[in-house]
Coordinates of C-alpha atoms and ligand atoms in Angstrom, one line a residue:
X1 CA 0.1 0.1 -0.4
X2 CA 1.4 3.8 -0.8
X3 CA 0.1 6.8 0.4
X4 CA 0.3 10.1 -1.6
X5 CA 0.1 13.6 0.3
X6 CA -1.4 16.7 -1.8
X7 CA -1.7 20.2 -0.8
X8 CA -5.5 20.3 -0.7
X9 CA -8.8 18.5 -1.5
X10 CA -8.5 20.2 -4.9
X11 CA -5.0 18.6 -5.7
X12 CA -5.8 15.1 -4.4
X13 CA -8.9 15.2 -6.5
X14 CA -7.3 16.1 -9.7
X15 CA -4.6 13.4 -8.8
X16 CA -7.7 11.0 -8.3
X17 CA -9.2 12.1 -11.6
X18 CA -6.4 11.7 -13.7
X19 CA -6.1 8.0 -12.5
X20 CA -9.6 7.2 -13.5
X21 CA -9.0 9.0 -16.6
X22 CA -5.7 6.9 -17.2
X23 CA -7.3 4.1 -16.3
X24 CA -10.6 4.4 -18.9
X25 CA -8.2 5.6 -21.5
X26 CA -6.2 2.1 -21.1
X27 CA -9.2 0.0 -20.7
X28 CA -12.7 1.6 -21.9
X29 CA -14.5 -1.4 -20.9
X30 CA -13.1 -0.4 -16.9
X31 CA -15.6 -1.7 -14.4
X32 CA -15.2 1.2 -11.9
X33 CA -16.8 1.2 -8.3
X34 CA -17.4 4.0 -6.1
X35 CA -18.2 5.4 -2.8
X36 CA -20.5 8.5 -2.4
X37 CA -19.9 11.0 0.1
X38 CA -18.1 14.3 0.5
X39 CA -14.9 13.2 -0.1
X40 CA -15.2 11.9 -3.9
X41 CA -17.2 15.1 -5.1
X42 CA -14.5 17.2 -6.4
X43 CA -13.3 13.8 -8.0
X44 CA -16.3 13.5 -9.6
X45 CA -17.0 16.9 -11.0
X46 CA -13.0 16.9 -12.6
X47 CA -13.5 13.5 -14.0
X48 CA -16.6 14.8 -15.6
X49 CA -14.9 17.8 -17.0
X50 CA -11.9 15.8 -18.3
X51 CA -14.2 12.9 -20.0
X52 CA -16.2 15.6 -21.5
X53 CA -12.9 17.9 -22.8
X54 CA -10.9 15.0 -24.2
X55 CA -14.3 13.2 -25.5
X56 CA -13.1 9.9 -23.5
X57 CA -15.5 6.7 -24.9
X58 CA -17.7 5.7 -21.5
X59 CA -19.8 3.7 -23.5
X60 CA -18.3 0.5 -22.6
X61 CA -17.7 1.1 -18.8
X62 CA -19.4 -0.2 -15.7
X63 CA -20.3 1.8 -13.0
X64 CA -20.9 0.1 -9.4
X65 CA -22.2 1.9 -6.3
X66 CA -20.4 1.0 -3.1
X67 CA -23.4 1.3 -0.4
X68 CA -26.8 3.0 0.0
X69 CA -28.7 3.6 3.2
X70 CA -31.8 1.4 3.7
X71 CA -34.8 2.5 2.9
X72 CA -34.3 5.9 1.2
X73 CA -35.9 6.4 -2.3
X74 CA -33.4 7.4 -4.9
X75 CA -35.1 11.1 -5.1
X76 CA -33.6 11.7 -1.6
X77 CA -31.1 14.1 -2.4
X78 CA -29.0 12.6 0.6
X79 CA -29.3 9.1 -1.1
X80 CA -26.1 7.6 -2.7
X81 CA -28.0 7.0 -5.6
X82 CA -29.1 10.5 -6.2
X83 CA -25.4 11.2 -5.5
X84 CA -24.3 9.0 -8.3
X85 CA -27.1 10.1 -11.0
X86 CA -26.3 13.8 -10.4
X87 CA -22.2 13.6 -10.1
X88 CA -21.5 11.0 -12.7
X89 CA -24.3 8.6 -14.7
X90 CA -26.2 11.7 -16.1
X91 CA -23.1 13.9 -16.7
X92 CA -21.6 11.1 -18.3
X93 CA -24.8 9.7 -20.4
X94 CA -24.0 6.3 -19.0
X95 CA -27.0 3.6 -19.6
X96 CA -28.9 2.0 -17.1
X97 CA -27.3 -1.1 -18.4
X98 CA -24.2 0.1 -17.6
X99 CA -24.4 0.8 -13.8
X100 CA -25.7 -1.4 -10.4
X101 CA -26.7 0.4 -7.6
X102 CA -28.6 -1.3 -4.7
X103 CA -32.5 -0.7 -4.8
X104 CA -32.9 -0.3 -1.3
X105 CA -36.7 0.0 -1.4
X106 CA -36.6 -3.8 -2.7
X107 CA -38.9 -5.8 -0.1
X108 CA -35.6 -8.6 0.0
X109 CA -32.5 -7.2 0.4
X110 CA -30.6 -10.7 0.5
X111 CA -31.6 -10.6 -3.1
X112 CA -30.0 -7.6 -3.6
X113 CA -26.9 -8.4 -2.5
X114 CA -27.0 -11.6 -4.2
X115 CA -27.6 -9.7 -7.7
X116 CA -24.6 -7.5 -6.8
X117 CA -22.6 -10.5 -5.6
X118 CA -23.2 -11.6 -9.3
X119 CA -22.3 -8.9 -11.1
X120 CA -19.0 -8.7 -9.1
X121 CA -18.2 -12.1 -9.5
X122 CA -19.1 -12.2 -13.7
X123 CA -17.4 -8.5 -14.1
X124 CA -14.2 -8.2 -11.6
X125 CA -13.8 -4.6 -10.4
X126 CA -10.9 -3.1 -12.2
X127 CA -10.6 0.1 -9.7
X128 CA -12.5 1.0 -6.3
X129 CA -12.5 4.3 -5.1
X130 CA -13.5 4.5 -1.1
X131 CA -13.7 6.8 1.5
X132 CA -13.2 6.4 5.2
X133 CA -16.0 7.0 7.9
X134 CA -15.4 8.5 11.9
X135 CA -15.1 4.8 13.0
X136 CA -12.9 3.6 10.2
X137 CA -15.8 2.0 7.8
X138 CA -15.4 1.6 4.3
X139 CA -18.5 1.8 2.5
X140 CA -20.9 0.6 5.2
X141 CA -18.1 -2.6 6.6
X142 CA -18.6 -1.4 10.2
X143 CA -16.0 -2.5 12.7
X144 CA -16.4 -6.2 13.6
X145 CA -17.5 -7.1 10.0
X146 CA -15.3 -9.9 8.9
X147 CA -12.6 -8.7 5.9
X148 CA -14.2 -12.0 4.1
X149 CA -17.8 -10.9 3.7
X150 CA -19.6 -10.1 0.2
X151 CA -22.6 -7.9 0.0
X152 CA -24.5 -7.4 3.1
X153 CA -26.8 -5.5 5.3
X154 CA -25.4 -3.9 8.1
X155 CA -26.8 -2.2 11.2
X156 CA -24.9 0.8 11.4
X157 CA -23.0 2.2 14.2
X158 CA -24.5 5.5 16.6
X159 CA -21.5 7.6 14.7
X160 CA -22.4 6.5 11.4
X161 CA -25.8 7.7 11.8
X162 CA -24.9 10.6 13.5
X163 CA -22.4 11.9 11.0
X164 CA -24.7 10.6 7.9
X165 CA -27.0 13.7 9.1
X166 CA -24.7 15.7 7.4
X167 CA -26.2 14.6 3.8
X168 CA -29.5 15.4 4.5
X169 CA -31.4 18.8 4.7
X170 CA -33.8 17.5 7.7
X171 CA -33.3 14.8 10.2
X172 CA -33.4 11.7 8.4
X173 CA -33.7 8.5 10.2
X174 CA -30.9 6.0 9.3
X175 CA -31.1 2.6 10.5
X176 CA -29.1 0.3 8.3
X177 CA -26.9 0.1 5.4
X178 CA -26.2 -2.0 2.3
X179 CA -22.9 -2.4 1.1
X180 CA -20.2 -4.4 -0.7
X181 CA -18.1 -6.3 1.3
X182 CA -14.6 -6.3 2.1
X183 CA -13.8 -9.5 0.3
X184 CA -14.2 -7.5 -3.0
X185 CA -12.1 -4.7 -2.2
X186 CA -9.2 -6.9 -1.6
X187 CA -10.2 -8.8 -5.2
X188 CA -10.2 -5.4 -7.0
X189 CA -7.1 -4.7 -8.9
X190 CA -6.7 -1.3 -7.8
X191 CA -8.1 0.3 -5.0
X192 CA -8.1 4.2 -3.7
X193 CA -8.8 5.4 -0.5
X194 CA -9.4 9.1 -0.2
X195 CA -9.7 10.9 3.1
X196 CA -9.3 14.8 3.6
X197 CA -9.2 18.0 6.3
X198 CA -8.3 17.8 9.7
X199 CA -11.2 15.8 11.1
X200 CA -9.9 12.8 9.1
X201 CA -6.4 13.0 10.6
X202 CA -6.8 10.4 13.4
X203 CA -8.8 8.2 11.2
X204 CA -6.0 8.1 8.7
X205 CA -3.3 7.3 11.4
X206 CA -5.1 4.2 12.4
X207 CA -5.6 2.8 8.5
X208 CA -1.9 3.3 8.0
X209 CA 0.1 2.6 11.2
X210 CA -3.0 1.3 13.3
X211 CA -3.1 -3.0 14.0
X212 CA -4.9 -4.8 10.6
X213 CA -8.2 -5.8 11.8
X214 CA -12.1 -6.0 11.8
X215 CA -12.2 -3.4 15.0
X216 CA -10.9 -1.0 12.0
X217 CA -12.2 -1.7 8.5
X218 CA -10.2 0.5 6.7
X219 CA -6.5 -1.2 8.3
X220 CA -7.5 -3.8 5.6
X221 CA -5.9 -0.9 3.1
X222 CA -2.5 -2.0 4.5
X223 CA -2.6 -5.7 2.7
X224 CA -4.1 -4.6 -0.5
X225 CA -0.8 -5.4 -3.0
X226 CA -2.3 -2.5 -5.3
X227 CA -4.1 -0.1 -2.5
X228 CA -3.1 3.5 -2.8
X229 CA -4.0 6.2 0.2
X230 CA -4.4 10.0 -1.1
X231 CA -5.0 12.3 1.6
X232 CA -4.6 16.3 1.6
X233 CA -1.8 17.3 4.1
X234 CA -4.5 18.0 6.9
X235 CA -5.3 14.6 6.6
X236 CA -2.0 13.5 6.6
X237 CA -1.1 15.4 9.8
X238 CA -0.4 12.4 12.2
X239 CA 1.2 9.8 9.8
X240 CA 4.0 13.0 8.7
Ligands
GLP1 C1 -20.3 7.2 4.1 C2 -20.4 6.3 3.4 C3 -18.9 6.0 2.9 C4 -18.1 7.1 2.6 C5 -17.8 7.6 4.3 C6 -17.1 9.1 4.4 O1 -21.0 7.1 5.6 N1 -21.2 5.1 3.9 O2 -19.1 5.5 1.8 O3 -17.1 7.0 2.1 O4 -19.0 7.8 4.6 O5 -17.9 9.8 3.6 P1 -17.3 11.4 3.9 O6 -16.2 11.4 2.1 O7 -18.4 12.5 3.5 O8 -16.3 11.9 4.6

């Protein structure tokens, strides 16, 4: 695993957008899996700008959404579905056959997990871009979840529900999440974890220097042979 430190959020977003762009240029049939959240927003904006400017072919790529809050309709502006649609899928004009997002209104979430497991097992993931939660989670892989998990529904920790309120305009009941499991992170050909701001400094230190184990899911990054952590200098301030 490598750690790259850029000056600020703009710098790290540009660096990450360029990696995605290069991957797409090298492999138009790229399978890209991404987290939503505040951290990757600028990466998405820059990626869309670069793809449009360079007229990169996106008709063969596949997009997979990493996770979703259970029970939220896709038109809820705080949902991952809404985020992906507005930041990537619509601007890039991806066809419904090119993307896979969890349907959290489904009565059978187990089936949703099986469907996503089947997509990932048939296509594989070339590039996974994730963030990190304030308890070290990746996606909704909360502390204690085995690294061998495939897609699953997770009961969310209090801190995840509290911090998650930032995505919504009014108080929103959050209880469970559905997520791609860490087994698939390990099987992805390349994984990038993005973190910015002083608020992420402690979790970045734990992810990079702490013991590897399920108590802190992001520690799994230390074991990925093609894992990259990209942070700004503030988020890296406790590991420099
Ligand atoms: C959320 C999501 C994660 C995301 C993380 C960090 O709870 N489940 O997929 O990466 O928290 O979000 P942010 O980038 O807004 O800090």
